[in-house]
């Protein structure tokens, strides 16, 4: 109390010395709150024409107002109303409400007041902002809240550190990062109750170069089952916990009546689902039979039945908002982070064998050449006759496994697929047959094996049925002039094609830049390579030359599939884009069913006005979520591969070079994957030239050349499951120190180009002769 009285007395004595005509507190406050730009001391003095001693008095007044809790100071020394937000400030996007991004100030120091939540209003195309992004924004009060107008997107601040606690010399604790791109450990200043070996979240403390880490959360044992997935979830900020409200709504939605009398009844057909053996949900099933129409001799009828997720997840619901926020399910070897709660994703929406399920049915009629003559869509009720693994369906067709549905269901499906394959071959989509890794775990979550998935006809059969249904959905919506969330894949850019041309030249393969590039162009190229040793790496380079597919309401075609119109329709349990396409079909073809009773679930299952208005924004957002999921899944598999290989450190492995840089080359273990570095410093004492165009390192004296695609034996020097990193050495290299973690990471380690490397740029040197 005495302190407060002293403050008031001090402020009062200062105010008596202020000159006549000096602005009052109210006038200064009005200027600060009404200014359309940051209001610092200079701007306030200029606005009131203050000079000399008056500026000193202004400084005292502003201090008084801050002491009294009337104003606060923000970035760039600009003042703003206490409890308000600076006119221009840094915000972090923390949530998505429907399609509106919600942000909070990065710095908020108003005691006893929660940080305000600002609605982010984007004008034009500023790039897809998403949760976790930082923006510099102009802010203003609007109605009862605040809105933010982004000025530019900022680099993400490394405010949260994810790593493992390690003990160094003298018992000092260090935070070892899980991200293999970060090559420096951070000293821990406050470990809390964390101990050596714990996987933790921490926040940086201090300023460069004296940054330390304060542990905020202990996540547990990094080697416990599911921890590798947990690392990826936290690192990439993947939403993985459903709120109580969403879970409750999922239970309510799952109890909706099927309305069999309003649906097309397909329960008499032997529809089958063919999925991976470890599939957690089943959102598609297929059926085919010869067409009995005499006018379509040799043709087939087919049905692609997809889980009717739009019936349960409706626009404006809590389920819908959560699904949009996630964008897609994320599949890790040990767990799934579903887009929808398990009550829907793996139960009522999943097309289980022998159970009645709501479906959106795509009916296709194919002629003898494989061309789709017609299509229609209906809301149906189905009963899947069997759920088969790809391997089991293939074995039944090959005659190595008995299957009761062989004649009734599988043989007609394969016969119809022969027609679809004809059409596919005529279309000539991009044919890159690249291996996919599969991690096999035991019941305790321990690694049993890491192997390449076998590519079967059964995989291609389902793929072609799904593509046919996806195309039909896009064209059906175009026919009705309805909104479409297209899946777009643009042709390669000229820069990518030039890089590919330079790469192919190292194998003496010509690639003309002037030609019209089609998917078939690359297929002919692969045919020219034949079964040469370099075929896998050439296919990888062709893949790298392609653009990334994305979602948008503007049709640009799908280059890779050689299709003019393409949308995703077949996986609404795990992709939000497909859910939007289902809603559009419901509205365009009048497939709405009776509204749910009770008011707990929204009436409509077709696209809402907000859905249609925000298609572009949502397309950008879910494209970003897809890229996030792909990176998280890939990193997790790399961690499992490293864990699997940890028992083989010191062994010789068959490897293939995947990349070359001035500091060394990267290699992958054949059949397993994972990338590891062979540092140039371990290649010997001779000088090496870095041939950028040829993507190679070449020894000056020996002529030893290490180039992308080259197969060779390497010794596994280190396998680090925490960050998924591997390190290799040449078989005859002198043993290196066993860890590049602490030596590489501790401050003071020497960096820069090794002494035995010379960069020769984009042209090959004379040493090649």
mmCIF file of N, CA, C and O in Angstrom, residues 419-511:
data_model
loop_
_atom_site.group_PDB
_atom_site.id
_atom_site.type_symbol
_atom_site.label_atom_id
_atom_site.label_comp_id
_atom_site.label_asym_id
_atom_site.label_seq_id
_atom_site.Cartn_x
_atom_site.Cartn_y
_atom_site.Cartn_z
ATOM 1 N N UNK A 419 -9.772 -54.635 -68.514
ATOM 2 C CA UNK A 419 -10.258 -53.537 -69.362
ATOM 3 C C UNK A 419 -9.718 -52.192 -68.865
ATOM 4 O O UNK A 419 -9.290 -51.354 -69.666
ATOM 5 N N UNK A 420 -9.773 -51.980 -67.556
ATOM 6 C CA UNK A 420 -9.236 -50.734 -67.003
ATOM 7 C C UNK A 420 -7.749 -50.587 -67.324
ATOM 8 O O UNK A 420 -7.263 -49.481 -67.615
ATOM 9 N N UNK A 421 -7.040 -51.705 -67.306
ATOM 10 C CA UNK A 421 -5.604 -51.669 -67.591
ATOM 11 C C UNK A 421 -5.365 -51.297 -69.048
ATOM 12 O O UNK A 421 -4.400 -50.593 -69.366
ATOM 13 N N UNK A 422 -6.246 -51.770 -69.940
ATOM 14 C CA UNK A 422 -6.136 -51.376 -71.356
ATOM 15 C C UNK A 422 -6.201 -49.867 -71.494
ATOM 16 O O UNK A 422 -5.398 -49.244 -72.203
ATOM 17 N N UNK A 423 -7.193 -49.272 -70.828
ATOM 18 C CA UNK A 423 -7.355 -47.818 -70.899
ATOM 19 C C UNK A 423 -6.162 -47.104 -70.278
ATOM 20 O O UNK A 423 -5.713 -46.067 -70.778
ATOM 21 N N UNK A 424 -5.629 -47.671 -69.212
ATOM 22 C CA UNK A 424 -4.469 -47.069 -68.556
ATOM 23 C C UNK A 424 -3.264 -47.086 -69.485
ATOM 24 O O UNK A 424 -2.539 -46.083 -69.609
ATOM 25 N N UNK A 425 -3.026 -48.211 -70.147
ATOM 26 C CA UNK A 425 -1.886 -48.325 -71.053
ATOM 27 C C UNK A 425 -2.018 -47.361 -72.227
ATOM 28 O O UNK A 425 -1.029 -46.792 -72.701
ATOM 29 N N UNK A 426 -3.234 -47.152 -72.667
ATOM 30 C CA UNK A 426 -3.462 -46.205 -73.768
ATOM 31 C C UNK A 426 -3.187 -44.772 -73.313
ATOM 32 O O UNK A 426 -2.671 -43.946 -74.071
ATOM 33 N N UNK A 427 -3.529 -44.492 -72.065
ATOM 34 C CA UNK A 427 -3.341 -43.149 -71.498
ATOM 35 C C UNK A 427 -1.871 -42.866 -71.224
ATOM 36 O O UNK A 427 -1.424 -41.714 -71.225
ATOM 37 N N UNK A 428 -1.092 -43.893 -70.901
ATOM 38 C CA UNK A 428 0.336 -43.804 -70.585
ATOM 39 C C UNK A 428 0.653 -42.838 -69.446
ATOM 40 O O UNK A 428 1.336 -41.838 -69.626
ATOM 41 N N UNK A 429 0.177 -43.147 -68.245
ATOM 42 C CA UNK A 429 0.584 -42.329 -67.091
ATOM 43 C C UNK A 429 2.037 -42.602 -66.742
ATOM 44 O O UNK A 429 2.652 -43.535 -67.258
ATOM 45 N N UNK A 430 2.577 -41.781 -65.885
ATOM 46 C CA UNK A 430 3.964 -41.923 -65.459
ATOM 47 C C UNK A 430 4.147 -43.261 -64.733
ATOM 48 O O UNK A 430 3.421 -43.575 -63.787
ATOM 49 N N UNK A 431 5.108 -44.056 -65.195
ATOM 50 C CA UNK A 431 5.297 -45.406 -64.657
ATOM 51 C C UNK A 431 6.612 -45.483 -63.888
ATOM 52 O O UNK A 431 7.641 -45.896 -64.420
ATOM 53 N N UNK A 432 6.579 -45.039 -62.636
ATOM 54 C CA UNK A 432 7.762 -45.110 -61.777
ATOM 55 C C UNK A 432 7.499 -46.158 -60.705
ATOM 56 O O UNK A 432 6.692 -45.946 -59.796
ATOM 57 N N UNK A 433 8.163 -47.267 -60.801
ATOM 58 C CA UNK A 433 7.964 -48.359 -59.852
ATOM 59 C C UNK A 433 9.059 -48.290 -58.797
ATOM 60 O O UNK A 433 10.080 -48.965 -58.878
ATOM 61 N N UNK A 434 8.837 -47.431 -57.789
ATOM 62 C CA UNK A 434 9.838 -47.232 -56.747
ATOM 63 C C UNK A 434 9.427 -47.978 -55.480
ATOM 64 O O UNK A 434 8.244 -48.028 -55.140
ATOM 65 N N UNK A 435 10.382 -48.549 -54.764
ATOM 66 C CA UNK A 435 10.054 -49.391 -53.601
ATOM 67 C C UNK A 435 9.487 -48.585 -52.439
ATOM 68 O O UNK A 435 9.828 -47.420 -52.234
ATOM 69 N N UNK A 436 8.612 -49.234 -51.674
ATOM 70 C CA UNK A 436 8.043 -48.648 -50.464
ATOM 71 C C UNK A 436 8.441 -49.519 -49.283
ATOM 72 O O UNK A 436 8.287 -50.736 -49.315
ATOM 73 N N UNK A 437 8.965 -48.885 -48.230
ATOM 74 C CA UNK A 437 9.421 -49.643 -47.063
ATOM 75 C C UNK A 437 8.261 -49.954 -46.112
ATOM 76 O O UNK A 437 7.351 -49.147 -45.958
ATOM 77 N N UNK A 438 8.343 -51.115 -45.504
ATOM 78 C CA UNK A 438 7.350 -51.514 -44.510
ATOM 79 C C UNK A 438 8.061 -51.989 -43.255
ATOM 80 O O UNK A 438 8.917 -52.869 -43.307
ATOM 81 N N UNK A 439 7.718 -51.378 -42.124
ATOM 82 C CA UNK A 439 8.296 -51.757 -40.840
ATOM 83 C C UNK A 439 7.340 -52.742 -40.168
ATOM 84 O O UNK A 439 6.156 -52.452 -40.003
ATOM 85 N N UNK A 440 7.862 -53.911 -39.799
ATOM 86 C CA UNK A 440 7.052 -54.934 -39.136
ATOM 87 C C UNK A 440 7.439 -54.975 -37.662
ATOM 88 O O UNK A 440 8.615 -55.124 -37.318
ATOM 89 N N UNK A 441 6.430 -54.827 -36.781
ATOM 90 C CA UNK A 441 6.660 -54.832 -35.341
ATOM 91 C C UNK A 441 5.997 -56.048 -34.719
ATOM 92 O O UNK A 441 5.005 -56.568 -35.243
ATOM 93 N N UNK A 442 6.523 -56.460 -33.566
ATOM 94 C CA UNK A 442 5.858 -57.546 -32.850
ATOM 95 C C UNK A 442 4.799 -56.954 -31.919
ATOM 96 O O UNK A 442 4.573 -55.739 -31.899
ATOM 97 N N UNK A 443 4.147 -57.805 -31.140
ATOM 98 C CA UNK A 443 3.042 -57.353 -30.293
ATOM 99 C C UNK A 443 3.495 -56.402 -29.193
ATOM 100 O O UNK A 443 2.676 -55.682 -28.601
ATOM 101 N N UNK A 444 4.793 -56.350 -28.929
ATOM 102 C CA UNK A 444 5.314 -55.457 -27.892
ATOM 103 C C UNK A 444 5.860 -54.152 -28.484
ATOM 104 O O UNK A 444 6.441 -53.345 -27.763
ATOM 105 N N UNK A 445 5.699 -53.976 -29.792
ATOM 106 C CA UNK A 445 6.186 -52.770 -30.436
ATOM 107 C C UNK A 445 7.651 -52.812 -30.805
ATOM 108 O O UNK A 445 8.225 -51.795 -31.192
ATOM 109 N N UNK A 446 8.271 -53.971 -30.692
ATOM 110 C CA UNK A 446 9.683 -54.109 -31.066
ATOM 111 C C UNK A 446 9.794 -54.450 -32.549
ATOM 112 O O UNK A 446 8.923 -55.101 -33.128
ATOM 113 N N UNK A 447 10.924 -54.058 -33.160
ATOM 114 C CA UNK A 447 11.105 -54.238 -34.599
ATOM 115 C C UNK A 447 11.424 -55.693 -34.923
ATOM 116 O O UNK A 447 12.337 -56.280 -34.348
ATOM 117 N N UNK A 448 10.659 -56.252 -35.836
ATOM 118 C CA UNK A 448 10.913 -57.605 -36.326
ATOM 119 C C UNK A 448 11.719 -57.534 -37.618
ATOM 120 O O UNK A 448 12.693 -58.237 -37.813
ATOM 121 N N UNK A 449 11.291 -56.644 -38.518
ATOM 122 C CA UNK A 449 12.001 -56.517 -39.793
ATOM 123 C C UNK A 449 11.632 -55.197 -40.457
ATOM 124 O O UNK A 449 10.625 -54.571 -40.125
ATOM 125 N N UNK A 450 12.488 -54.800 -41.380
ATOM 126 C CA UNK A 450 12.205 -53.669 -42.266
ATOM 127 C C UNK A 450 12.413 -54.190 -43.678
ATOM 128 O O UNK A 450 13.491 -54.661 -44.023
ATOM 129 N N UNK A 451 11.355 -54.154 -44.476
ATOM 130 C CA UNK A 451 11.448 -54.742 -45.812
ATOM 131 C C UNK A 451 10.716 -53.867 -46.817
ATOM 132 O O UNK A 451 9.917 -53.000 -46.460
ATOM 133 N N UNK A 452 11.017 -54.106 -48.084
ATOM 134 C CA UNK A 452 10.340 -53.396 -49.171
ATOM 135 C C UNK A 452 9.021 -54.110 -49.459
ATOM 136 O O UNK A 452 8.971 -55.335 -49.570
ATOM 137 N N UNK A 453 7.948 -53.336 -49.551
ATOM 138 C CA UNK A 453 6.643 -53.924 -49.857
ATOM 139 C C UNK A 453 6.655 -54.507 -51.267
ATOM 140 O O UNK A 453 7.092 -53.849 -52.211
ATOM 141 N N UNK A 454 6.139 -55.699 -51.376
ATOM 142 C CA UNK A 454 6.045 -56.329 -52.700
ATOM 143 C C UNK A 454 4.900 -55.708 -53.477
ATOM 144 O O UNK A 454 3.824 -55.479 -52.940
ATOM 145 N N UNK A 455 5.142 -55.411 -54.744
ATOM 146 C CA UNK A 455 4.127 -54.799 -55.606
ATOM 147 C C UNK A 455 3.406 -55.908 -56.366
ATOM 148 O O UNK A 455 3.991 -56.587 -57.207
ATOM 149 N N UNK A 456 2.124 -56.108 -56.070
ATOM 150 C CA UNK A 456 1.332 -57.185 -56.662
ATOM 151 C C UNK A 456 0.309 -56.642 -57.646
ATOM 152 O O UNK A 456 -0.029 -55.454 -57.621
ATOM 153 N N UNK A 457 -0.208 -57.532 -58.489
ATOM 154 C CA UNK A 457 -1.316 -57.140 -59.367
ATOM 155 C C UNK A 457 -2.503 -56.659 -58.541
ATOM 156 O O UNK A 457 -3.240 -55.759 -58.962
ATOM 157 N N UNK A 458 -2.702 -57.257 -57.367
ATOM 158 C CA UNK A 458 -3.826 -56.862 -56.520
ATOM 159 C C UNK A 458 -3.740 -55.387 -56.120
ATOM 160 O O UNK A 458 -4.763 -54.694 -56.038
ATOM 161 N N UNK A 459 -2.515 -54.898 -55.890
ATOM 162 C CA UNK A 459 -2.343 -53.476 -55.575
ATOM 163 C C UNK A 459 -2.766 -52.619 -56.766
ATOM 164 O O UNK A 459 -3.491 -51.626 -56.605
ATOM 165 N N UNK A 460 -2.297 -53.002 -57.960
ATOM 166 C CA UNK A 460 -2.594 -52.204 -59.154
ATOM 167 C C UNK A 460 -4.077 -52.276 -59.512
ATOM 168 O O UNK A 460 -4.653 -51.308 -60.002
ATOM 169 N N UNK A 461 -4.706 -53.425 -59.237
ATOM 170 C CA UNK A 461 -6.139 -53.574 -59.497
ATOM 171 C C UNK A 461 -6.930 -52.547 -58.691
ATOM 172 O O UNK A 461 -7.742 -51.786 -59.243
ATOM 173 N N UNK A 462 -6.711 -52.515 -57.378
ATOM 174 C CA UNK A 462 -7.434 -51.567 -56.529
ATOM 175 C C UNK A 462 -7.099 -50.131 -56.926
ATOM 176 O O UNK A 462 -7.980 -49.262 -56.973
ATOM 177 N N UNK A 463 -5.849 -49.880 -57.221
ATOM 178 C CA UNK A 463 -5.434 -48.540 -57.628
ATOM 179 C C UNK A 463 -6.213 -48.081 -58.860
ATOM 180 O O UNK A 463 -6.701 -46.938 -58.912
ATOM 181 N N UNK A 464 -6.373 -48.951 -59.849
ATOM 182 C CA UNK A 464 -7.073 -48.567 -61.077
ATOM 183 C C UNK A 464 -8.573 -48.369 -60.858
ATOM 184 O O UNK A 464 -9.183 -47.485 -61.457
ATOM 185 N N UNK A 465 -9.180 -49.195 -59.999
ATOM 186 C CA UNK A 465 -10.591 -48.964 -59.665
ATOM 187 C C UNK A 465 -10.761 -47.616 -58.957
ATOM 188 O O UNK A 465 -11.725 -46.869 -59.229
ATOM 189 N N UNK A 466 -9.872 -47.309 -58.050
ATOM 190 C CA UNK A 466 -9.967 -46.038 -57.317
ATOM 191 C C UNK A 466 -9.781 -44.844 -58.256
ATOM 192 O O UNK A 466 -10.489 -43.845 -58.158
ATOM 193 N N UNK A 467 -8.817 -44.953 -59.175
ATOM 194 C CA UNK A 467 -8.600 -43.856 -60.137
ATOM 195 C C UNK A 467 -9.841 -43.647 -60.986
ATOM 196 O O UNK A 467 -10.268 -42.499 -61.223
ATOM 197 N N UNK A 468 -10.455 -44.729 -61.442
ATOM 198 C CA UNK A 468 -11.661 -44.619 -62.270
ATOM 199 C C UNK A 468 -12.775 -43.916 -61.506
ATOM 200 O O UNK A 468 -13.485 -43.052 -62.056
ATOM 201 N N UNK A 469 -12.948 -44.257 -60.235
ATOM 202 C CA UNK A 469 -13.988 -43.618 -59.424
ATOM 203 C C UNK A 469 -13.652 -42.153 -59.151
ATOM 204 O O UNK A 469 -14.550 -41.289 -59.162
ATOM 205 N N UNK A 470 -12.385 -41.849 -58.929
ATOM 206 C CA UNK A 470 -11.977 -40.463 -58.695
ATOM 207 C C UNK A 470 -12.237 -39.585 -59.912
ATOM 208 O O UNK A 470 -12.699 -38.445 -59.794
ATOM 209 N N UNK A 471 -11.918 -40.108 -61.082
ATOM 210 C CA UNK A 471 -12.179 -39.369 -62.324
ATOM 211 C C UNK A 471 -13.686 -39.169 -62.506
ATOM 212 O O UNK A 471 -14.144 -38.068 -62.862
ATOM 213 N N UNK A 472 -14.465 -40.217 -62.265
ATOM 214 C CA UNK A 472 -15.918 -40.123 -62.412
ATOM 215 C C UNK A 472 -16.492 -39.063 -61.486
ATOM 216 O O UNK A 472 -17.389 -38.293 -61.881
ATOM 217 N N UNK A 473 -15.980 -38.988 -60.251
ATOM 218 C CA UNK A 473 -16.470 -37.991 -59.299
ATOM 219 C C UNK A 473 -16.192 -36.580 -59.796
ATOM 220 O O UNK A 473 -17.067 -35.700 -59.732
ATOM 221 N N UNK A 474 -14.977 -36.345 -60.294
ATOM 222 C CA UNK A 474 -14.629 -35.018 -60.797
ATOM 223 C C UNK A 474 -15.499 -34.636 -61.985
ATOM 224 O O UNK A 474 -16.044 -33.527 -62.056
ATOM 225 N N UNK A 475 -15.676 -35.558 -62.918
ATOM 226 C CA UNK A 475 -16.464 -35.247 -64.116
ATOM 227 C C UNK A 475 -17.947 -35.118 -63.795
ATOM 228 O O UNK A 475 -18.649 -34.297 -64.399
ATOM 229 N N UNK A 476 -18.435 -35.917 -62.842
ATOM 230 C CA UNK A 476 -19.840 -35.820 -62.454
ATOM 231 C C UNK A 476 -20.139 -34.440 -61.864
ATOM 232 O O UNK A 476 -21.191 -33.850 -62.135
ATOM 233 N N UNK A 477 -19.215 -33.918 -61.062
ATOM 234 C CA UNK A 477 -19.410 -32.587 -60.477
ATOM 235 C C UNK A 477 -19.274 -31.498 -61.536
ATOM 236 O O UNK A 477 -20.018 -30.505 -61.522
ATOM 237 N N UNK A 478 -18.330 -31.673 -62.448
ATOM 238 C CA UNK A 478 -18.195 -30.702 -63.546
ATOM 239 C C UNK A 478 -19.475 -30.657 -64.371
ATOM 240 O O UNK A 478 -19.908 -29.581 -64.811
ATOM 241 N N UNK A 479 -20.071 -31.807 -64.592
ATOM 242 C CA UNK A 479 -21.303 -31.900 -65.379
ATOM 243 C C UNK A 479 -22.420 -31.068 -64.747
ATOM 244 O O UNK A 479 -23.244 -30.489 -65.454
ATOM 245 N N UNK A 480 -22.437 -31.020 -63.435
ATOM 246 C CA UNK A 480 -23.459 -30.252 -62.703
ATOM 247 C C UNK A 480 -22.990 -28.837 -62.378
ATOM 248 O O UNK A 480 -23.686 -28.096 -61.680
ATOM 249 N N UNK A 481 -21.787 -28.478 -62.860
ATOM 250 C CA UNK A 481 -21.194 -27.174 -62.551
ATOM 251 C C UNK A 481 -21.123 -26.925 -61.037
ATOM 252 O O UNK A 481 -21.372 -25.815 -60.548
ATOM 253 N N UNK A 482 -20.819 -27.987 -60.314
ATOM 254 C CA UNK A 482 -20.702 -27.923 -58.856
ATOM 255 C C UNK A 482 -19.246 -27.701 -58.461
ATOM 256 O O UNK A 482 -18.333 -27.978 -59.245
ATOM 257 N N UNK A 483 -18.987 -27.201 -57.253
ATOM 258 C CA UNK A 483 -17.597 -27.022 -56.806
ATOM 259 C C UNK A 483 -16.867 -28.366 -56.733
ATOM 260 O O UNK A 483 -17.456 -29.383 -56.367
ATOM 261 N N UNK A 484 -15.577 -28.349 -57.087
ATOM 262 C CA UNK A 484 -14.757 -29.554 -57.039
ATOM 263 C C UNK A 484 -13.451 -29.224 -56.322
ATOM 264 O O UNK A 484 -12.818 -28.221 -56.627
ATOM 265 N N UNK A 485 -13.073 -30.068 -55.381
ATOM 266 C CA UNK A 485 -11.732 -29.955 -54.816
ATOM 267 C C UNK A 485 -10.841 -30.883 -55.639
ATOM 268 O O UNK A 485 -10.803 -32.094 -55.417
ATOM 269 N N UNK A 486 -10.155 -30.312 -56.627
ATOM 270 C CA UNK A 486 -9.333 -31.112 -57.536
ATOM 271 C C UNK A 486 -8.030 -31.543 -56.875
ATOM 272 O O UNK A 486 -7.505 -30.870 -55.989
ATOM 273 N N UNK A 487 -7.534 -32.665 -57.353
ATOM 274 C CA UNK A 487 -6.175 -33.094 -57.019
ATOM 275 C C UNK A 487 -5.337 -32.758 -58.241
ATOM 276 O O UNK A 487 -5.487 -33.386 -59.298
ATOM 277 N N UNK A 488 -4.476 -31.765 -58.105
ATOM 278 C CA UNK A 488 -3.727 -31.233 -59.246
ATOM 279 C C UNK A 488 -2.256 -31.642 -59.167
ATOM 280 O O UNK A 488 -1.647 -31.608 -58.099
ATOM 281 N N UNK A 489 -1.732 -32.036 -60.307
ATOM 282 C CA UNK A 489 -0.300 -32.331 -60.417
ATOM 283 C C UNK A 489 0.188 -31.656 -61.687
ATOM 284 O O UNK A 489 -0.152 -32.068 -62.796
ATOM 285 N N UNK A 490 0.969 -30.588 -61.523
ATOM 286 C CA UNK A 490 1.415 -29.802 -62.677
ATOM 287 C C UNK A 490 2.635 -30.430 -63.337
ATOM 288 O O UNK A 490 3.380 -31.175 -62.700
ATOM 289 N N UNK A 491 2.867 -30.114 -64.615
ATOM 290 C CA UNK A 491 4.064 -30.635 -65.300
ATOM 291 C C UNK A 491 5.336 -30.095 -64.650
ATOM 292 O O UNK A 491 5.311 -29.075 -63.954
ATOM 293 N N UNK A 492 6.475 -30.768 -64.867
ATOM 294 C CA UNK A 492 7.736 -30.297 -64.283
ATOM 295 C C UNK A 492 8.113 -28.915 -64.800
ATOM 296 O O UNK A 492 7.817 -28.559 -65.946
ATOM 297 N N UNK A 493 8.764 -28.129 -63.936
ATOM 298 C CA UNK A 493 9.228 -26.804 -64.348
ATOM 299 C C UNK A 493 10.444 -26.942 -65.263
ATOM 300 O O UNK A 493 11.114 -27.980 -65.272
ATOM 301 N N UNK A 494 10.742 -25.880 -66.008
ATOM 302 C CA UNK A 494 11.902 -25.928 -66.910
ATOM 303 C C UNK A 494 13.191 -26.101 -66.123
ATOM 304 O O UNK A 494 14.088 -26.842 -66.546
ATOM 305 N N UNK A 495 13.291 -25.459 -64.955
ATOM 306 C CA UNK A 495 14.499 -25.591 -64.138
ATOM 307 C C UNK A 495 14.747 -27.046 -63.760
ATOM 308 O O UNK A 495 15.879 -27.536 -63.792
ATOM 309 N N UNK A 496 13.673 -27.745 -63.393
ATOM 310 C CA UNK A 496 13.798 -29.158 -63.013
ATOM 311 C C UNK A 496 14.214 -30.001 -64.223
ATOM 312 O O UNK A 496 15.008 -30.942 -64.094
ATOM 313 N N UNK A 497 13.678 -29.677 -65.372
ATOM 314 C CA UNK A 497 14.008 -30.430 -66.578
ATOM 315 C C UNK A 497 15.465 -30.194 -66.995
ATOM 316 O O UNK A 497 16.138 -31.113 -67.455
ATOM 317 N N UNK A 498 15.942 -28.955 -66.819
ATOM 318 C CA UNK A 498 17.347 -28.654 -67.133
ATOM 319 C C UNK A 498 18.260 -29.462 -66.204
ATOM 320 O O UNK A 498 19.252 -30.050 -66.643
ATOM 321 N N UNK A 499 17.916 -29.512 -64.925
ATOM 322 C CA UNK A 499 18.717 -30.280 -63.971
ATOM 323 C C UNK A 499 18.707 -31.768 -64.327
ATOM 324 O O UNK A 499 19.740 -32.450 -64.231
ATOM 325 N N UNK A 500 17.535 -32.270 -64.748
ATOM 326 C CA UNK A 500 17.449 -33.680 -65.145
ATOM 327 C C UNK A 500 18.294 -33.941 -66.385
ATOM 328 O O UNK A 500 18.985 -34.957 -66.479
ATOM 329 N N UNK A 501 18.261 -33.002 -67.346
ATOM 330 C CA UNK A 501 19.055 -33.138 -68.568
ATOM 331 C C UNK A 501 20.551 -33.219 -68.232
ATOM 332 O O UNK A 501 21.270 -34.081 -68.757
ATOM 333 N N UNK A 502 21.009 -32.345 -67.322
ATOM 334 C CA UNK A 502 22.418 -32.352 -66.929
ATOM 335 C C UNK A 502 22.781 -33.669 -66.247
ATOM 336 O O UNK A 502 23.871 -34.216 -66.449
ATOM 337 N N UNK A 503 21.862 -34.169 -65.422
ATOM 338 C CA UNK A 503 22.123 -35.430 -64.716
ATOM 339 C C UNK A 503 22.210 -36.591 -65.701
ATOM 340 O O UNK A 503 23.124 -37.418 -65.630
ATOM 341 N N UNK A 504 21.260 -36.664 -66.637
ATOM 342 C CA UNK A 504 21.247 -37.764 -67.608
ATOM 343 C C UNK A 504 22.489 -37.734 -68.491
ATOM 344 O O UNK A 504 22.973 -38.784 -68.943
ATOM 345 N N UNK A 505 23.024 -36.524 -68.725
ATOM 346 C CA UNK A 505 24.219 -36.402 -69.560
ATOM 347 C C UNK A 505 25.416 -37.130 -68.940
ATOM 348 O O UNK A 505 26.315 -37.579 -69.653
ATOM 349 N N UNK A 506 25.422 -37.271 -67.615
ATOM 350 C CA UNK A 506 26.530 -37.978 -66.966
ATOM 351 C C UNK A 506 26.500 -39.470 -67.279
ATOM 352 O O UNK A 506 27.488 -40.170 -67.056
ATOM 353 N N UNK A 507 25.356 -39.961 -67.767
ATOM 354 C CA UNK A 507 25.238 -41.359 -68.199
ATOM 355 C C UNK A 507 25.237 -41.456 -69.728
ATOM 356 O O UNK A 507 24.896 -42.491 -70.290
ATOM 357 N N UNK A 508 25.573 -40.326 -70.392
ATOM 358 C CA UNK A 508 25.547 -40.244 -71.856
ATOM 359 C C UNK A 508 24.152 -40.520 -72.409
ATOM 360 O O UNK A 508 23.978 -41.133 -73.469
ATOM 361 N N UNK A 509 23.141 -40.064 -71.685
ATOM 362 C CA UNK A 509 21.744 -40.175 -72.138
ATOM 363 C C UNK A 509 21.259 -38.789 -72.527
ATOM 364 O O UNK A 509 21.344 -37.839 -71.738
ATOM 365 N N UNK A 510 20.771 -38.657 -73.738
ATOM 366 C CA UNK A 510 20.290 -37.360 -74.218
ATOM 367 C C UNK A 510 18.847 -37.132 -73.788
ATOM 368 O O UNK A 510 18.037 -38.065 -73.725
ATOM 369 N N UNK A 511 18.553 -35.868 -73.498
ATOM 370 C CA UNK A 511 17.186 -35.484 -73.144
ATOM 371 C C UNK A 511 16.927 -34.108 -73.741
ATOM 372 O O UNK A 511 17.535 -33.115 -73.333
#
